[in-house]
PDB file of C-alpha atoms and ligand atoms in Angstrom:
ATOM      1  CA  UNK A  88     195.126 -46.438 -41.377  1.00 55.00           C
ATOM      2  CA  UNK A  89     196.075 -42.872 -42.502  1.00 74.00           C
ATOM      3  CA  UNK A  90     199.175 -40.728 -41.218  1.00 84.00           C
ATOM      4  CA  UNK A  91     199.642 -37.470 -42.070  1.00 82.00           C
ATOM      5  CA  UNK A  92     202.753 -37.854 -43.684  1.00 95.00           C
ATOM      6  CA  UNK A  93     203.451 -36.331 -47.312  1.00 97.00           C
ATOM      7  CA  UNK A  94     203.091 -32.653 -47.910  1.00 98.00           C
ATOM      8  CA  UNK A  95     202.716 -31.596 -51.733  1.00 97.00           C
ATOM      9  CA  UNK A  96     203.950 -28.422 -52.290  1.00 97.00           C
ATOM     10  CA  UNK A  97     202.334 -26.419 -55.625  1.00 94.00           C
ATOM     11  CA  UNK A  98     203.100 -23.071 -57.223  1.00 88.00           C
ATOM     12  CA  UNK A  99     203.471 -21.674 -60.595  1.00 82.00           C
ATOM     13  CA  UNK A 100     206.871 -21.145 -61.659  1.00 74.00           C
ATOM     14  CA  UNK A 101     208.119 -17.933 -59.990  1.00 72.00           C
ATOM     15  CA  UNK A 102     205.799 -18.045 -57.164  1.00 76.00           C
ATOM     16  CA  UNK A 103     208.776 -18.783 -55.082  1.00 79.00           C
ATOM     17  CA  UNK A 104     207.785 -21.967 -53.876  1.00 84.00           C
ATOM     18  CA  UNK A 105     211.701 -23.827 -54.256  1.00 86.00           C
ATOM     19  CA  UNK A 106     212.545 -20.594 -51.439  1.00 90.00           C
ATOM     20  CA  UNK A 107     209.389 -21.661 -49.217  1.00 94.00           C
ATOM     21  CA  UNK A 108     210.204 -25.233 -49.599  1.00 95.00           C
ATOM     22  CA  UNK A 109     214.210 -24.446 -48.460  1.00 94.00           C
ATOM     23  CA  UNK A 110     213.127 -22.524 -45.476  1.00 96.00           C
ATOM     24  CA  UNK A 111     210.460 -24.768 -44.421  1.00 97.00           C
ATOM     25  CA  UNK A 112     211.876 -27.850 -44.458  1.00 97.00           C
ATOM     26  CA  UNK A 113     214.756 -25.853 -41.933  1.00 97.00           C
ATOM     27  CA  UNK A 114     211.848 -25.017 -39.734  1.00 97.00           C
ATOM     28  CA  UNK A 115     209.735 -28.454 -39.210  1.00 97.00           C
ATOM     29  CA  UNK A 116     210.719 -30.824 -37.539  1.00 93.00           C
ATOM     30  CA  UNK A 117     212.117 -34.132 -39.047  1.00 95.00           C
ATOM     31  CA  UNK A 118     210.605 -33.222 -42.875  1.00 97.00           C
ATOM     32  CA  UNK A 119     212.975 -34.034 -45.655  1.00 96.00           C
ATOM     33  CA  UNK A 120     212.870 -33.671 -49.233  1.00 97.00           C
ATOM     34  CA  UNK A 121     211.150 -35.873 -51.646  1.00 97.00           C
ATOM     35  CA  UNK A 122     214.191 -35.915 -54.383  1.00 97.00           C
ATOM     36  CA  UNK A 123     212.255 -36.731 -57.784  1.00 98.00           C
ATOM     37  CA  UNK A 124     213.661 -38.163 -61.461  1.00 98.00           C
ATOM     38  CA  UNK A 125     213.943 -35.380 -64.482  1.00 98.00           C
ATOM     39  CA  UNK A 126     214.722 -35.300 -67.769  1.00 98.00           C
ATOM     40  CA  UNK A 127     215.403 -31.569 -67.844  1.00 96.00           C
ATOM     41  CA  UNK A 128     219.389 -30.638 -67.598  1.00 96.00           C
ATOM     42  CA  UNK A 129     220.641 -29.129 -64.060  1.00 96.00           C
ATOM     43  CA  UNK A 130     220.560 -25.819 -63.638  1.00 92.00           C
ATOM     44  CA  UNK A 131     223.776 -24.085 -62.755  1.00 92.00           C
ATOM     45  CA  UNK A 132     223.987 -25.020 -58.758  1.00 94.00           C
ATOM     46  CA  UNK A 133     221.807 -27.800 -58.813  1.00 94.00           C
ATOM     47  CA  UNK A 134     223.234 -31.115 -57.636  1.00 96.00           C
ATOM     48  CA  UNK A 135     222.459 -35.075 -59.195  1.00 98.00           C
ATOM     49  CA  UNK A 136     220.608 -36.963 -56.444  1.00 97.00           C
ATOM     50  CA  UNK A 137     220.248 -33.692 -53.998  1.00 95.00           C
ATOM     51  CA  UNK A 138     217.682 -31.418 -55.901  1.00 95.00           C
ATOM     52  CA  UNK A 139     216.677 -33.694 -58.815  1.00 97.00           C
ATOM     53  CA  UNK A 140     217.531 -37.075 -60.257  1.00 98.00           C
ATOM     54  CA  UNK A 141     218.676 -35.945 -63.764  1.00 98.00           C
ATOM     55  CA  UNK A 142     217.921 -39.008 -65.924  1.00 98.00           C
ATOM     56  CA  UNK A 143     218.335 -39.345 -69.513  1.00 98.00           C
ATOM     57  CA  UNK A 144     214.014 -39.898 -71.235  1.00 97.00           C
ATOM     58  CA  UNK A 145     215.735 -43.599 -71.814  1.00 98.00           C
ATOM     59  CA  UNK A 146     216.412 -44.138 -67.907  1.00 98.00           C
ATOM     60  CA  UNK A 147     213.283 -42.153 -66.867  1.00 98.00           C
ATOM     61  CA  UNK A 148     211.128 -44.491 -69.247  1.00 98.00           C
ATOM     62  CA  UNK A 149     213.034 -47.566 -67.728  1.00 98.00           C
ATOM     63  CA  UNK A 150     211.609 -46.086 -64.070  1.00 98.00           C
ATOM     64  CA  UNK A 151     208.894 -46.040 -65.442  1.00 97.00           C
ATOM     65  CA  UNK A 152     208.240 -49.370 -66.674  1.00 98.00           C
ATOM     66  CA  UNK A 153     209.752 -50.915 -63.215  1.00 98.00           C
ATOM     67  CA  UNK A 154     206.930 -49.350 -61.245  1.00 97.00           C
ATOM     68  CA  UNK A 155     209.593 -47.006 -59.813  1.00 98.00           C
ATOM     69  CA  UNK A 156     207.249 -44.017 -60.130  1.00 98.00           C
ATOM     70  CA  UNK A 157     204.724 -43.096 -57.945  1.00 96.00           C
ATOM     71  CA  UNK A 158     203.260 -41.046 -60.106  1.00 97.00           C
ATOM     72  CA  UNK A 159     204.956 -38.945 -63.469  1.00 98.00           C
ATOM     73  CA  UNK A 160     203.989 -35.708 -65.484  1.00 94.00           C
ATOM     74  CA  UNK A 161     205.614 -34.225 -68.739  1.00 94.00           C
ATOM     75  CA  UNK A 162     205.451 -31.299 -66.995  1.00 88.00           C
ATOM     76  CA  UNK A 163     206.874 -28.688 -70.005  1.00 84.00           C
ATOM     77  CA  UNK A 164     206.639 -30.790 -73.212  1.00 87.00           C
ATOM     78  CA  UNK A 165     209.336 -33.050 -73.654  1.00 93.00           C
ATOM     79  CA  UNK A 166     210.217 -32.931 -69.896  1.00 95.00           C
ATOM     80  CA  UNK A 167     209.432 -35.680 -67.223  1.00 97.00           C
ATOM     81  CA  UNK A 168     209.505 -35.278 -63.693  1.00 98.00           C
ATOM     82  CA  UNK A 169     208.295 -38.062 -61.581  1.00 98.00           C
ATOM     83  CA  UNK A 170     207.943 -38.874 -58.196  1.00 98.00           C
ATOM     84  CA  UNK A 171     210.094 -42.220 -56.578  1.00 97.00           C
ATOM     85  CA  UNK A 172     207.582 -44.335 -55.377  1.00 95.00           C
ATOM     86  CA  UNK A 173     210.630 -45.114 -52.562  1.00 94.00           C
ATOM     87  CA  UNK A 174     210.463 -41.237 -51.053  1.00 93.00           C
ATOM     88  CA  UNK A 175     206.946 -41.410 -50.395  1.00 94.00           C
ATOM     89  CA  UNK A 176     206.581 -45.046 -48.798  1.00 93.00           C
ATOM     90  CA  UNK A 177     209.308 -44.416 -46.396  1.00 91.00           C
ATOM     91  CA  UNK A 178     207.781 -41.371 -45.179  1.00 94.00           C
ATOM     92  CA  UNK A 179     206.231 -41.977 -41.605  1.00 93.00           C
ATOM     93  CA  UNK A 180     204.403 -38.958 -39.485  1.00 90.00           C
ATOM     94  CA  UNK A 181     208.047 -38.253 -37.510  1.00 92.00           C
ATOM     95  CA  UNK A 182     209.686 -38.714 -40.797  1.00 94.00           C
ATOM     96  CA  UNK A 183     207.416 -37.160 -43.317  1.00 97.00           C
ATOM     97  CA  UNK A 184     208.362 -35.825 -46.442  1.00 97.00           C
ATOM     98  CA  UNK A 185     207.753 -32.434 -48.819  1.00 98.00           C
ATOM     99  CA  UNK A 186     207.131 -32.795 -52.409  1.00 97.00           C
ATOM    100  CA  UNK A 187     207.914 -30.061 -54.688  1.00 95.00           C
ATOM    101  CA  UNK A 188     205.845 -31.042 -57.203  1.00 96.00           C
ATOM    102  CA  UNK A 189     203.299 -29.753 -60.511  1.00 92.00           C
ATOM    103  CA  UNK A 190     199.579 -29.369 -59.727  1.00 93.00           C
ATOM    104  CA  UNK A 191     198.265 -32.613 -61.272  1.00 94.00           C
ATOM    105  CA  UNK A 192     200.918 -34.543 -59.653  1.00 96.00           C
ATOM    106  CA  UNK A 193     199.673 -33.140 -56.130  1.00 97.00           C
ATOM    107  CA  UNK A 194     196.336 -33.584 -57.067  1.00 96.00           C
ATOM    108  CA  UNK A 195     196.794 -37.623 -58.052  1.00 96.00           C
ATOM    109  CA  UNK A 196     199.502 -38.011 -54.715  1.00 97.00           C
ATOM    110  CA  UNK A 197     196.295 -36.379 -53.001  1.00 96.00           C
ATOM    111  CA  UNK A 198     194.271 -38.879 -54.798  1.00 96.00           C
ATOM    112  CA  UNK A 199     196.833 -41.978 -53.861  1.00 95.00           C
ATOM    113  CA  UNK A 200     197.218 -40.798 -50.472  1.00 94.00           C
ATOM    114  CA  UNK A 201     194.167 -39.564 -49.179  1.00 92.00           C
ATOM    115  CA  UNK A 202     194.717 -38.641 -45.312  1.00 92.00           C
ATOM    116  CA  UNK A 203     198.534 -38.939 -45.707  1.00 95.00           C
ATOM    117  CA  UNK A 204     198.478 -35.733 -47.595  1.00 97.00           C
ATOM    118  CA  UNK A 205     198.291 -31.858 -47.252  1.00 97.00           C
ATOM    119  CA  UNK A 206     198.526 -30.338 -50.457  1.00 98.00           C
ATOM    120  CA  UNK A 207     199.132 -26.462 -50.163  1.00 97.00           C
ATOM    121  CA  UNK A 208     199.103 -24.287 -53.309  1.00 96.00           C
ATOM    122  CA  UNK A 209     201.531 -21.193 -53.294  1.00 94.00           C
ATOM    123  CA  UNK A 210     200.418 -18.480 -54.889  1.00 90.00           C
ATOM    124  CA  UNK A 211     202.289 -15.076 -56.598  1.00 87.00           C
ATOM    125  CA  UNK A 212     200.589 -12.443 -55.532  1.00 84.00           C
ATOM    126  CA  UNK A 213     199.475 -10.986 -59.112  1.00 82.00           C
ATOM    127  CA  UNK A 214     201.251 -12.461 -62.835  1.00 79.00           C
ATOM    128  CA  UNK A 215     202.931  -9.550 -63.167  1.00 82.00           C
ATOM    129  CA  UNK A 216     205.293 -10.279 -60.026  1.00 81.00           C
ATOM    130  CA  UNK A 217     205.454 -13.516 -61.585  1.00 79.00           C
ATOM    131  CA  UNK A 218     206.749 -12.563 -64.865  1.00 79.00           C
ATOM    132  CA  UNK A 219     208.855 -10.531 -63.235  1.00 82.00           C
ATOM    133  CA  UNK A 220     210.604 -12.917 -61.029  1.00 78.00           C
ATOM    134  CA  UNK A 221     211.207 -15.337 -63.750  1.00 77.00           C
ATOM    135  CA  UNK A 222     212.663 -13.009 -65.944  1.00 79.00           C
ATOM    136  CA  UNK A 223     214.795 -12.075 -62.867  1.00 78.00           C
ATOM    137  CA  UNK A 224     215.805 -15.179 -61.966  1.00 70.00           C
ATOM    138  CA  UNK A 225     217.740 -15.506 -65.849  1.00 65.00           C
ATOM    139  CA  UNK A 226     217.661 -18.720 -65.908  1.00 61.00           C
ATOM    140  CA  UNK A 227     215.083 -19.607 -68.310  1.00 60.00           C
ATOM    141  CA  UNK A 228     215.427 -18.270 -72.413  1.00 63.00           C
ATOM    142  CA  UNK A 229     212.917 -17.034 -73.766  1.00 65.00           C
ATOM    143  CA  UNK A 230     211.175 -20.121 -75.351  1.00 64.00           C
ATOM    144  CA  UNK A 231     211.157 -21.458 -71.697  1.00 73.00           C
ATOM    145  CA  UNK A 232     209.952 -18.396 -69.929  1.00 76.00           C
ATOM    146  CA  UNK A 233     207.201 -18.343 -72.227  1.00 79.00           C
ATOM    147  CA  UNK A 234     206.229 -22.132 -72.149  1.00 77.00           C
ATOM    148  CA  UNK A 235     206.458 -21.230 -67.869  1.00 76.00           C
ATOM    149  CA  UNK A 236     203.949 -18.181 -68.326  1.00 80.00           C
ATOM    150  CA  UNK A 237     201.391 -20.158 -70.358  1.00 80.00           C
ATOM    151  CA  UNK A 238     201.334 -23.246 -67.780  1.00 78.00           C
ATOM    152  CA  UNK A 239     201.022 -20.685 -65.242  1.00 82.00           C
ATOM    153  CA  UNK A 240     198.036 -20.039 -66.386  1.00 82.00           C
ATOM    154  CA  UNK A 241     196.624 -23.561 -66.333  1.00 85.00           C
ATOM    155  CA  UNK A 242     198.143 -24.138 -62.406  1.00 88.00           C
ATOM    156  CA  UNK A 243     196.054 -20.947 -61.314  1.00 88.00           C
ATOM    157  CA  UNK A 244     193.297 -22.828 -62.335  1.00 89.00           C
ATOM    158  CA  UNK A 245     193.580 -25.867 -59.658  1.00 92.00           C
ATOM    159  CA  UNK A 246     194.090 -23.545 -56.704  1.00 93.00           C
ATOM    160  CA  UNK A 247     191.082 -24.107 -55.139  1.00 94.00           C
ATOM    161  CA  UNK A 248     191.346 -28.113 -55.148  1.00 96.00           C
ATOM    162  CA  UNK A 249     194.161 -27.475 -52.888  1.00 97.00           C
ATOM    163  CA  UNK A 250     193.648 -28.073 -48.877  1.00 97.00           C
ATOM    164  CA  UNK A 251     195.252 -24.801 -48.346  1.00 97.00           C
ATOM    165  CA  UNK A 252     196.187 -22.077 -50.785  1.00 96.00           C
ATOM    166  CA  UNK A 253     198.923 -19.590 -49.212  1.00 96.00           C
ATOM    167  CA  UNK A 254     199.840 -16.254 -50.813  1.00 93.00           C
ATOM    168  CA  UNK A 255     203.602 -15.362 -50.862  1.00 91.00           C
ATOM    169  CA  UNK A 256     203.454 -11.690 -50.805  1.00 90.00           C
ATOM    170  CA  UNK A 257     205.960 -11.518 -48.082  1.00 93.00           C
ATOM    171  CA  UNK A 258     208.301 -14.599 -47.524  1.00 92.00           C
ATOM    172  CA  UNK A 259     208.951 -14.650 -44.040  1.00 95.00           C
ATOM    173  CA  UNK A 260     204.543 -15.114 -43.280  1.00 96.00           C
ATOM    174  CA  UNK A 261     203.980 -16.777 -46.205  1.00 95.00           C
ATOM    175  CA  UNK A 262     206.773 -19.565 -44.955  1.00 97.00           C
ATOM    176  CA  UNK A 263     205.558 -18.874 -41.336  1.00 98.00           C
ATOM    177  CA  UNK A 264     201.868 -19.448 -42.452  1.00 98.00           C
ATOM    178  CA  UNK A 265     203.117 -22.739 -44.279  1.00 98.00           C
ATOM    179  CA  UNK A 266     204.791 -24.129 -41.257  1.00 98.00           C
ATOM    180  CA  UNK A 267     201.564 -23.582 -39.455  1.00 98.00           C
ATOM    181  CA  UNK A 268     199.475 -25.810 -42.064  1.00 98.00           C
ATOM    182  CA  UNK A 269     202.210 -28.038 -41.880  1.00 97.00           C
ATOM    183  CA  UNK A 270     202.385 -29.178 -38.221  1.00 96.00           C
ATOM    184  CA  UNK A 271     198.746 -28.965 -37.940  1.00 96.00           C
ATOM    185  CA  UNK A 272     198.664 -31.357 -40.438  1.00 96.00           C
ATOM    186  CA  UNK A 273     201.210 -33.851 -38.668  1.00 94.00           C
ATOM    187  CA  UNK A 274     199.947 -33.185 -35.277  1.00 92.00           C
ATOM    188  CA  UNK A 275     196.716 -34.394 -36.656  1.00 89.00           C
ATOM    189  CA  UNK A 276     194.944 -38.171 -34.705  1.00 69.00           C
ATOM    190  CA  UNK A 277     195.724 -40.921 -37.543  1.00 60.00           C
ATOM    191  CA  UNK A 278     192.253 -42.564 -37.740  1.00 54.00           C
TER     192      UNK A 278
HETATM  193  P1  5GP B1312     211.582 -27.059 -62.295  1.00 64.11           P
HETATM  194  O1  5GP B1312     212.036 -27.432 -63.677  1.00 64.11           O
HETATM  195  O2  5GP B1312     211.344 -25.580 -62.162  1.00 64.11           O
HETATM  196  O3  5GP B1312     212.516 -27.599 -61.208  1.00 64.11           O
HETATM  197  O4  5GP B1312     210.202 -27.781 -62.030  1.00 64.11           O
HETATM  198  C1  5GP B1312     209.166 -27.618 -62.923  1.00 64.11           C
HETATM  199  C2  5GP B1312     207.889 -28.141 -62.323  1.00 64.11           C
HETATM  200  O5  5GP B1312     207.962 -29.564 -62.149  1.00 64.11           O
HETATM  201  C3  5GP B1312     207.598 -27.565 -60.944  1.00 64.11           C
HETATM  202  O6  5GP B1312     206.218 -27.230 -60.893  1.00 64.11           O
HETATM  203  C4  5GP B1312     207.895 -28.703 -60.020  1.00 64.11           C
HETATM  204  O7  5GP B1312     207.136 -28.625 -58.838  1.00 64.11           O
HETATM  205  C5  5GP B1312     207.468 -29.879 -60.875  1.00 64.11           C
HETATM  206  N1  5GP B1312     207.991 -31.155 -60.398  1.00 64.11           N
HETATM  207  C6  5GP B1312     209.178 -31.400 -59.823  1.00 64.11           C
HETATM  208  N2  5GP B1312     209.292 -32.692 -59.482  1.00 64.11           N
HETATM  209  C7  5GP B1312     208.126 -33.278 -59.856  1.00 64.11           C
HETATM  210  C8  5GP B1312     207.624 -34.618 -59.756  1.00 64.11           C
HETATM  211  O8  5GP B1312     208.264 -35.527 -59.247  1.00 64.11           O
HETATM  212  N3  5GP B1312     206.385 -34.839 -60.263  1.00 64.11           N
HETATM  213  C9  5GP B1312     205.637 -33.860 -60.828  1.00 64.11           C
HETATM  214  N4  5GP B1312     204.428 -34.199 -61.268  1.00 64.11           N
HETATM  215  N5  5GP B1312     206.068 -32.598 -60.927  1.00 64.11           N
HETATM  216  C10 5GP B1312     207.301 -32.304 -60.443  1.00 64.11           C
END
């Protein structure tokens, strides 16, 4: 029996997608946040167990082998990211959940989940707002911004395997425009 239930979130670094994701999980009803297992460091504001596990490789690989992971992608080489195989199976239609996760990871939750899922790709409006919002956002040196730009270029790529592909040009109808997908997605009959 499917139930719409698990919404995969996509962009490219940059394409503001962690904004969307914030705003839209204020806006629909009962949706909480998928927290998945890194082995990347926090970033200055981010908080262990709220926005990311932050796992040592050692732990991550230990998740791994337990079946702990739903699904896991070195996402920038030597970084993990996985998905807890615990968010997703709690998730019910009142209760569902948002990943904020890579494009291959949405594409094998799709994959997993069939009619539980909505994937929706957000999209920069051109690269060069892109590059300029993650230079902007300073958080990334150089060696990272440019290992960002070049998977960029390999997430544009999937777009169209995406149920819905949403352009943030303009936050506020780019969020609004997500909601929409969103509850038309949960609203949906199971089958
Ligand atoms: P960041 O380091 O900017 O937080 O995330 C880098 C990328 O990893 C983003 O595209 C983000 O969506 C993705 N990501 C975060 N969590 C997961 C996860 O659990 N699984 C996969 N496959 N990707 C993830």
């Amino acid at each position: 029996m499917a139930t719409p239930r698990i919404v995969a979130l996509t962009a490219p670094s940059g394409a503001g997608k962690t904004t969307v994701a914030q705003r839209v999980l204020s806006l629909v009803a009962g949706l909480s946040f998928s927290v998945s297992a890194t082995t990347r460091p926090p970033r200055d504001g981010e908080r262990d167990g709220v926005d990311y596990h932050f796992v040592s490789e050692n732990d991550f690989r230990r998740m791994l082998d337990g079946d702990l992971l739903i699904e896991s992608e070195e996402v920038y080489p030597d970084l993990f990211y996985g998905t807890p195989r615990a968010e997703v199976e709690k998730a019910t239609r009142d209760q569902p959940v948002l990943l904020d996760i890579d494009v291959l990871g949405a594409l094998r939750i799709s994959k997993l989940y069939r009619d539980d899922t909505l994937t929706v790709f957000i999209r920069p409006p051109s690269m060069d707002v892109l590059r300029n919002r993650l230079l902007g956002r300073g958080s990334e040196g150089t060696e990272s911004l440019g290992k960002r730009l070049r998977r960029v270029q390999f997430e544009m790529e999937h777009a169209d395997r995406f149920d819905a592909v949403v352009v943030n040009d303009d936050l506020e109808r780019a969020v609004a425009e997500t909601v929409s997908l969103i509850n038309a997605f949960l609203e949906r009959q199971s089958t």
